[in-house]
Amino acid sequence: MTVAEFAEKYSMEVLSMPEPAREIKGGYMGDLLSWVMGRAKADQAWITIMSNQNIIAVASLVDVACIILAEDVRLEESIVENAKAKGVNVLATKEPAFEIACQLSKEI
Amino acid sequence: MSEALTFHFDVNGEDFTSAGQASVRFKKNKRELGVDPEIIRRASIAMYEGEINMVIHAHGGVADVEVDEDAIKIVLKDQGPGIPDIAKAMQEGYSTAPDNIRSLGFGAGMGLPNMKRYTDEMQIYSTVGVGTTVTMKINLN
Ligand SMILES: Nc1ncnc2c1ncn2[C@@H]1O[C@H](COP(=O)(O)OP(=O)(O)OP(=O)(O)O)[C@@H](O)[C@H]1O
Ligand SMILES: [Mg+2]
């Protein structure tokens, strides 16, 4: 399923979607950035509650399909702009990380 | 790619949020050169971890990257406090990062182990009170 389809199906808020057609191939959940860089794989959806600027660099380097912000976490506007500029998809939802993982597991 | 390409970046120790710009730029650059995406991914993550370490632990430093037909070589050099026990620093989970850094998601003590895992060769040279130099090599073939 693509990032755009997933966002639509689960009514996620789209904060940044420069690459709507990217396929989601699995997921990784975590807030410690070096764990994410060491363990997450390219094309996964990264579920996190971290909201500082560094998540955009991490998402870009790991090459995840998208960031999904759980628990109603939001980003500052400058971070959203940076995500768009770097080609990083960012979705947001009220759901906790576990629920998002359950939604993902139905689609991949 | 017949001759070596070199890149030099100053990693600003004050500007924490822009750390990683060098690695991201480097990544884009390599991709345009047609290097295998998985190798770029490993090299740029290793470089970012090293860059972040210089910002968090050493007030910044410099990064030099050299790419030739055989390998990507990265040298990260700082004049920070140095690492008293390198073997300990290399252990997963060991971190001296302060709380304000931990609240940003760093300080898991996984950076140096990631750098080791994602590269083919890695060396740390460090003298307490003088600084730290980390060299990494990623083979292209
Ligand atoms: N350039 C450096 N100068 C001085 N000390 C360093 C440097 N790089 C690493 N260290 C020391 O080694 C420790 C382990 O580094 P490592 O990158 O593995 O973890 P971290 O930076 O603390 O956390 P993480 O990388 O998971 O965010 C650091 O906490 C710090 O004490
Ligand atoms: Mg580190």
mmCIF file of C-alpha atoms and ligand atoms in Angstrom:
data_model
loop_
_atom_site.group_PDB
_atom_site.id
_atom_site.type_symbol
_atom_site.label_atom_id
_atom_site.label_comp_id
_atom_site.label_asym_id
_atom_site.label_seq_id
_atom_site.Cartn_x
_atom_site.Cartn_y
_atom_site.Cartn_z
ATOM 1 C CA MET A 1 0.000 0.000 0.000
ATOM 2 C CA THR A 2 1.259 3.498 -0.756
ATOM 3 C CA VAL A 3 1.700 6.200 1.844
ATOM 4 C CA ALA A 4 -1.157 8.214 0.295
ATOM 5 C CA GLU A 5 -3.521 5.216 0.381
ATOM 6 C CA PHE A 6 -2.629 4.421 3.969
ATOM 7 C CA ALA A 7 -3.138 8.028 5.066
ATOM 8 C CA GLU A 8 -6.526 8.139 3.357
ATOM 9 C CA LYS A 9 -7.767 4.790 4.651
ATOM 10 C CA TYR A 10 -6.926 5.545 8.283
ATOM 11 C CA SER A 11 -7.839 9.250 8.158
ATOM 12 C CA MET A 12 -4.375 10.435 9.027
ATOM 13 C CA GLU A 13 -3.457 14.070 8.874
ATOM 14 C CA VAL A 14 -0.933 14.717 6.126
ATOM 15 C CA LEU A 15 1.762 17.109 7.333
ATOM 16 C CA SER A 16 4.114 16.528 4.426
ATOM 17 C CA MET A 17 3.676 14.291 1.393
ATOM 18 C CA PRO A 18 6.241 14.984 -1.303
ATOM 19 C CA GLU A 19 6.296 11.291 -2.260
ATOM 20 C CA PRO A 20 2.684 10.023 -2.090
ATOM 21 C CA ALA A 21 3.317 6.942 -4.249
ATOM 22 C CA ARG A 22 5.963 5.401 -1.998
ATOM 23 C CA GLU A 23 5.138 1.826 -1.024
ATOM 24 C CA ILE A 24 5.124 0.955 2.674
ATOM 25 C CA LYS A 25 6.975 -2.315 3.217
ATOM 26 C CA GLY A 26 6.799 -2.928 6.927
ATOM 27 C CA GLY A 27 7.126 -0.778 9.991
ATOM 28 C CA TYR A 28 9.483 0.205 12.781
ATOM 29 C CA MET A 29 8.517 1.750 16.089
ATOM 30 C CA GLY A 30 10.965 3.713 18.221
ATOM 31 C CA ASP A 31 11.975 7.060 19.632
ATOM 32 C CA LEU A 32 15.694 6.594 20.258
ATOM 33 C CA LEU A 33 17.243 7.828 17.048
ATOM 34 C CA SER A 34 20.318 5.610 17.022
ATOM 35 C CA TRP A 35 18.115 2.554 17.454
ATOM 36 C CA VAL A 36 16.082 3.679 14.473
ATOM 37 C CA MET A 37 19.221 4.265 12.412
ATOM 38 C CA GLY A 38 20.608 0.891 13.419
ATOM 39 C CA ARG A 39 17.495 -1.232 13.064
ATOM 40 C CA ALA A 40 14.860 0.332 10.821
ATOM 41 C CA LYS A 41 14.974 -0.583 7.140
ATOM 42 C CA ALA A 42 14.397 1.376 3.973
ATOM 43 C CA ASP A 43 10.725 1.617 2.891
ATOM 44 C CA GLN A 44 9.307 0.934 6.343
ATOM 45 C CA ALA A 45 6.853 3.297 8.038
ATOM 46 C CA TRP A 46 8.527 4.769 11.140
ATOM 47 C CA ILE A 47 6.149 5.268 14.061
ATOM 48 C CA THR A 48 7.383 7.721 16.692
ATOM 49 C CA ILE A 49 6.411 10.415 19.204
ATOM 50 C CA MET A 50 9.622 12.392 18.626
ATOM 51 C CA SER A 51 9.013 15.784 17.072
ATOM 52 C CA ASN A 52 12.332 17.621 16.842
ATOM 53 C CA GLN A 53 14.163 18.593 13.670
ATOM 54 C CA ASN A 54 16.507 15.592 13.803
ATOM 55 C CA ILE A 55 13.749 13.108 12.890
ATOM 56 C CA ILE A 56 13.707 14.510 9.364
ATOM 57 C CA ALA A 57 17.409 13.843 8.847
ATOM 58 C CA VAL A 58 17.046 10.368 10.356
ATOM 59 C CA ALA A 59 14.041 9.521 8.154
ATOM 60 C CA SER A 60 15.884 10.752 5.103
ATOM 61 C CA LEU A 61 19.073 8.802 5.852
ATOM 62 C CA VAL A 62 17.280 5.571 6.778
ATOM 63 C CA ASP A 63 15.087 6.127 3.722
ATOM 64 C CA VAL A 64 11.799 5.208 5.409
ATOM 65 C CA ALA A 65 8.602 5.430 3.362
ATOM 66 C CA CYS A 66 7.108 7.852 5.889
ATOM 67 C CA ILE A 67 7.163 9.057 9.479
ATOM 68 C CA ILE A 68 3.909 8.445 11.371
ATOM 69 C CA LEU A 69 3.555 10.675 14.436
ATOM 70 C CA ALA A 70 1.497 8.958 17.111
ATOM 71 C CA GLU A 71 -0.516 10.350 20.054
ATOM 72 C CA ASP A 72 -1.458 13.625 18.365
ATOM 73 C CA VAL A 73 2.134 14.834 18.225
ATOM 74 C CA ARG A 74 2.601 17.792 15.866
ATOM 75 C CA LEU A 75 5.609 19.444 14.221
ATOM 76 C CA GLU A 76 6.698 23.068 14.156
ATOM 77 C CA GLU A 77 6.139 24.686 10.788
ATOM 78 C CA SER A 78 9.880 24.981 10.065
ATOM 79 C CA ILE A 79 10.243 21.224 10.550
ATOM 80 C CA VAL A 80 7.348 20.551 8.167
ATOM 81 C CA GLU A 81 9.039 22.780 5.575
ATOM 82 C CA ASN A 82 12.278 20.868 6.044
ATOM 83 C CA ALA A 83 10.445 17.545 5.571
ATOM 84 C CA LYS A 84 8.953 18.773 2.300
ATOM 85 C CA ALA A 85 12.325 20.047 1.107
ATOM 86 C CA LYS A 86 14.033 16.742 1.916
ATOM 87 C CA GLY A 87 11.313 14.587 0.350
ATOM 88 C CA VAL A 88 10.179 13.086 3.666
ATOM 89 C CA ASN A 89 6.519 12.038 4.047
ATOM 90 C CA VAL A 90 5.045 12.818 7.487
ATOM 91 C CA LEU A 91 1.616 11.669 8.707
ATOM 92 C CA ALA A 92 0.023 12.373 12.085
ATOM 93 C CA THR A 93 -2.767 10.729 14.064
ATOM 94 C CA LYS A 94 -4.319 10.711 17.535
ATOM 95 C CA GLU A 95 -3.831 6.944 17.769
ATOM 96 C CA PRO A 96 -1.139 5.499 20.011
ATOM 97 C CA ALA A 97 1.799 3.682 18.419
ATOM 98 C CA PHE A 98 0.337 0.237 19.082
ATOM 99 C CA GLU A 99 -2.878 1.010 17.198
ATOM 100 C CA ILE A 100 -0.924 2.363 14.233
ATOM 101 C CA ALA A 101 1.164 -0.808 14.153
ATOM 102 C CA CYS A 102 -2.057 -2.852 14.099
ATOM 103 C CA GLN A 103 -3.377 -0.795 11.191
ATOM 104 C CA LEU A 104 -0.097 -1.264 9.341
ATOM 105 C CA SER A 105 -0.090 -4.996 9.902
ATOM 106 C CA LYS A 106 -3.408 -5.260 8.049
ATOM 107 C CA GLU A 107 -2.008 -3.596 4.961
ATOM 108 C CA ILE A 108 1.398 -5.131 4.395
ATOM 109 C CA MET B 1 34.470 7.594 -11.446
ATOM 110 C CA SER B 2 38.107 7.549 -12.407
ATOM 111 C CA GLU B 3 39.591 10.033 -9.990
ATOM 112 C CA ALA B 4 38.856 10.461 -6.296
ATOM 113 C CA LEU B 5 36.148 12.906 -5.287
ATOM 114 C CA THR B 6 36.586 14.753 -2.046
ATOM 115 C CA PHE B 7 34.167 16.663 0.146
ATOM 116 C CA HIS B 8 34.853 18.785 3.195
ATOM 117 C CA PHE B 9 32.248 19.848 5.752
ATOM 118 C CA ASP B 10 32.505 21.975 8.871
ATOM 119 C CA VAL B 11 30.238 20.521 11.530
ATOM 120 C CA ASN B 12 29.004 23.372 13.682
ATOM 121 C CA GLY B 13 28.962 22.495 17.377
ATOM 122 C CA GLU B 14 26.414 25.193 18.250
ATOM 123 C CA ASP B 15 23.805 24.388 15.699
ATOM 124 C CA PHE B 16 22.439 21.078 16.789
ATOM 125 C CA THR B 17 19.384 21.033 14.559
ATOM 126 C CA SER B 18 21.334 21.463 11.353
ATOM 127 C CA ALA B 19 23.618 18.537 12.117
ATOM 128 C CA GLY B 20 23.058 15.951 9.478
ATOM 129 C CA GLN B 21 22.879 18.451 6.652
ATOM 130 C CA ALA B 22 26.321 17.315 5.590
ATOM 131 C CA SER B 23 25.293 13.645 5.609
ATOM 132 C CA VAL B 24 22.048 14.303 3.779
ATOM 133 C CA ARG B 25 23.830 16.395 1.163
ATOM 134 C CA PHE B 26 26.449 13.706 0.830
ATOM 135 C CA LYS B 27 23.713 11.125 0.339
ATOM 136 C CA LYS B 28 22.047 13.081 -2.436
ATOM 137 C CA ASN B 29 25.375 13.598 -4.113
ATOM 138 C CA LYS B 30 26.288 9.905 -4.081
ATOM 139 C CA ARG B 31 22.899 8.921 -5.397
ATOM 140 C CA GLU B 32 23.413 11.197 -8.370
ATOM 141 C CA LEU B 33 26.729 9.436 -9.015
ATOM 142 C CA GLY B 34 24.938 6.106 -9.289
ATOM 143 C CA VAL B 35 26.383 4.389 -6.215
ATOM 144 C CA ASP B 36 24.366 1.430 -4.826
ATOM 145 C CA PRO B 37 21.598 2.873 -2.585
ATOM 146 C CA GLU B 38 22.266 0.426 0.252
ATOM 147 C CA ILE B 39 25.931 1.458 0.379
ATOM 148 C CA ILE B 40 24.945 5.121 0.369
ATOM 149 C CA ARG B 41 22.494 4.405 3.151
ATOM 150 C CA ARG B 42 25.128 2.724 5.318
ATOM 151 C CA ALA B 43 27.741 5.387 4.634
ATOM 152 C CA SER B 44 25.441 8.313 5.278
ATOM 153 C CA ILE B 45 24.040 6.873 8.513
ATOM 154 C CA ALA B 46 27.568 6.175 9.770
ATOM 155 C CA MET B 47 28.581 9.696 8.854
ATOM 156 C CA TYR B 48 25.534 11.215 10.558
ATOM 157 C CA GLU B 49 26.191 9.282 13.766
ATOM 158 C CA GLY B 50 29.762 10.565 13.737
ATOM 159 C CA GLU B 51 28.652 14.088 12.996
ATOM 160 C CA ILE B 52 26.087 14.052 15.805
ATOM 161 C CA ASN B 53 28.737 12.727 18.194
ATOM 162 C CA MET B 54 30.995 15.662 17.357
ATOM 163 C CA VAL B 55 28.128 18.093 18.002
ATOM 164 C CA ILE B 56 26.937 16.471 21.234
ATOM 165 C CA HIS B 57 30.221 15.401 22.761
ATOM 166 C CA ALA B 58 32.913 17.620 21.207
ATOM 167 C CA HIS B 59 31.527 21.098 20.300
ATOM 168 C CA GLY B 60 31.725 20.322 16.572
ATOM 169 C CA GLY B 61 34.529 19.388 14.226
ATOM 170 C CA VAL B 62 35.288 18.693 10.589
ATOM 171 C CA ALA B 63 34.260 15.909 8.234
ATOM 172 C CA ASP B 64 36.217 14.859 5.166
ATOM 173 C CA VAL B 65 34.926 12.355 2.664
ATOM 174 C CA GLU B 66 36.866 10.795 -0.155
ATOM 175 C CA VAL B 67 35.306 8.560 -2.771
ATOM 176 C CA ASP B 68 37.222 6.588 -5.354
ATOM 177 C CA GLU B 69 36.473 3.469 -7.387
ATOM 178 C CA ASP B 70 36.982 1.140 -4.460
ATOM 179 C CA ALA B 71 35.736 2.816 -1.332
ATOM 180 C CA ILE B 72 34.143 5.680 0.534
ATOM 181 C CA LYS B 73 36.488 6.980 3.223
ATOM 182 C CA ILE B 74 35.202 9.251 5.946
ATOM 183 C CA VAL B 75 37.366 11.097 8.470
ATOM 184 C CA LEU B 76 35.720 12.935 11.362
ATOM 185 C CA LYS B 77 37.998 15.093 13.427
ATOM 186 C CA ASP B 78 37.306 17.144 16.531
ATOM 187 C CA GLN B 79 39.147 18.967 19.283
ATOM 188 C CA GLY B 80 36.741 17.965 22.005
ATOM 189 C CA PRO B 81 37.396 16.316 25.371
ATOM 190 C CA GLY B 82 38.492 12.966 23.928
ATOM 191 C CA ILE B 83 37.297 9.487 24.880
ATOM 192 C CA PRO B 84 39.002 8.077 28.003
ATOM 193 C CA ASP B 85 37.967 4.441 27.438
ATOM 194 C CA ILE B 86 37.310 3.615 23.803
ATOM 195 C CA ALA B 87 36.350 -0.020 24.440
ATOM 196 C CA LYS B 88 33.679 1.123 26.879
ATOM 197 C CA ALA B 89 32.408 3.823 24.497
ATOM 198 C CA MET B 90 32.009 1.153 21.807
ATOM 199 C CA GLN B 91 29.643 -0.898 23.984
ATOM 200 C CA GLU B 92 25.962 -0.778 23.069
ATOM 201 C CA GLY B 93 24.088 1.276 25.649
ATOM 202 C CA TYR B 94 27.076 3.220 27.008
ATOM 203 C CA SER B 95 26.446 6.959 26.849
ATOM 204 C CA THR B 96 27.500 10.095 28.688
ATOM 205 C CA ALA B 97 24.920 12.265 26.867
ATOM 206 C CA PRO B 98 23.223 14.832 29.137
ATOM 207 C CA ASP B 99 19.461 14.888 29.737
ATOM 208 C CA ASN B 100 18.697 17.715 27.306
ATOM 209 C CA ILE B 101 20.272 15.651 24.531
ATOM 210 C CA ARG B 102 18.429 12.509 25.606
ATOM 211 C CA SER B 103 15.138 14.345 25.376
ATOM 212 C CA LEU B 104 15.871 14.806 21.658
ATOM 213 C CA GLY B 105 16.168 11.060 21.173
ATOM 214 C CA PHE B 106 19.950 10.784 21.265
ATOM 215 C CA GLY B 107 22.026 9.184 24.000
ATOM 216 C CA ALA B 108 21.032 5.553 23.545
ATOM 217 C CA GLY B 109 24.693 4.622 23.316
ATOM 218 C CA MET B 110 24.143 3.073 19.898
ATOM 219 C CA GLY B 111 25.948 5.534 17.628
ATOM 220 C CA LEU B 112 29.481 4.117 17.678
ATOM 221 C CA PRO B 113 28.182 0.504 17.426
ATOM 222 C CA ASN B 114 26.087 1.551 14.391
ATOM 223 C CA MET B 115 29.130 3.178 12.786
ATOM 224 C CA LYS B 116 31.090 -0.036 13.281
ATOM 225 C CA ARG B 117 28.305 -2.228 11.929
ATOM 226 C CA TYR B 118 27.607 -0.122 8.843
ATOM 227 C CA THR B 119 31.222 0.231 7.741
ATOM 228 C CA ASP B 120 33.889 -2.233 6.664
ATOM 229 C CA GLU B 121 36.628 -0.605 8.686
ATOM 230 C CA MET B 122 36.532 1.824 11.553
ATOM 231 C CA GLN B 123 39.231 3.253 13.799
ATOM 232 C CA ILE B 124 39.023 5.662 16.704
ATOM 233 C CA TYR B 125 42.056 7.687 17.741
ATOM 234 C CA SER B 126 41.473 9.755 20.837
ATOM 235 C CA THR B 127 43.523 11.658 23.385
ATOM 236 C CA VAL B 128 41.848 13.053 26.469
ATOM 237 C CA GLY B 129 41.977 16.855 26.418
ATOM 238 C CA VAL B 130 43.131 16.952 22.786
ATOM 239 C CA GLY B 131 40.391 15.446 20.636
ATOM 240 C CA THR B 132 39.092 12.495 18.687
ATOM 241 C CA THR B 133 39.516 11.312 15.118
ATOM 242 C CA VAL B 134 37.260 8.608 13.720
ATOM 243 C CA THR B 135 38.068 7.046 10.357
ATOM 244 C CA MET B 136 35.642 4.816 8.469
ATOM 245 C CA LYS B 137 35.850 2.975 5.197
ATOM 246 C CA ILE B 138 33.026 1.456 3.180
ATOM 247 C CA ASN B 139 34.049 -0.771 0.298
ATOM 248 C CA LEU B 140 32.196 -0.235 -2.956
ATOM 249 C CA ASN B 141 32.609 -3.718 -4.351
HETATM 250 N N1 LIG C 1 33.656 12.696 19.274
HETATM 251 C C1 LIG C 1 33.550 12.340 20.579
HETATM 252 N N2 LIG C 1 34.203 13.055 21.526
HETATM 253 C C2 LIG C 1 34.117 12.711 22.833
HETATM 254 N N3 LIG C 1 33.404 11.664 23.297
HETATM 255 C C3 LIG C 1 32.734 10.905 22.401
HETATM 256 C C4 LIG C 1 32.769 11.211 21.002
HETATM 257 N N4 LIG C 1 32.015 10.280 20.352
HETATM 258 C C5 LIG C 1 31.552 9.459 21.305
HETATM 259 N N5 LIG C 1 31.967 9.818 22.536
HETATM 260 C C6 LIG C 1 31.702 9.125 23.823
HETATM 261 O O1 LIG C 1 31.298 7.784 23.545
HETATM 262 C C7 LIG C 1 29.989 7.545 24.081
HETATM 263 C C8 LIG C 1 29.239 6.566 23.195
HETATM 264 O O2 LIG C 1 29.000 7.150 21.926
HETATM 265 P P1 LIG C 1 27.730 6.633 21.066
HETATM 266 O O3 LIG C 1 27.672 7.422 19.807
HETATM 267 O O4 LIG C 1 27.825 5.162 20.945
HETATM 268 O O5 LIG C 1 26.495 6.965 22.013
HETATM 269 P P2 LIG C 1 25.800 8.371 22.320
HETATM 270 O O6 LIG C 1 26.289 9.393 21.360
HETATM 271 O O7 LIG C 1 26.003 8.684 23.756
HETATM 272 O O8 LIG C 1 24.275 8.032 22.051
HETATM 273 P P3 LIG C 1 23.578 7.738 20.612
HETATM 274 O O9 LIG C 1 24.675 7.715 19.596
HETATM 275 O O10 LIG C 1 22.889 6.442 20.747
HETATM 276 O O11 LIG C 1 22.627 8.870 20.400
HETATM 277 C C9 LIG C 1 29.369 8.907 24.197
HETATM 278 O O12 LIG C 1 28.318 8.970 25.134
HETATM 279 C C10 LIG C 1 30.568 9.767 24.612
HETATM 280 O O13 LIG C 1 30.858 9.578 25.984
HETATM 281 MG MG MG C 2 26.252 8.988 19.324
#
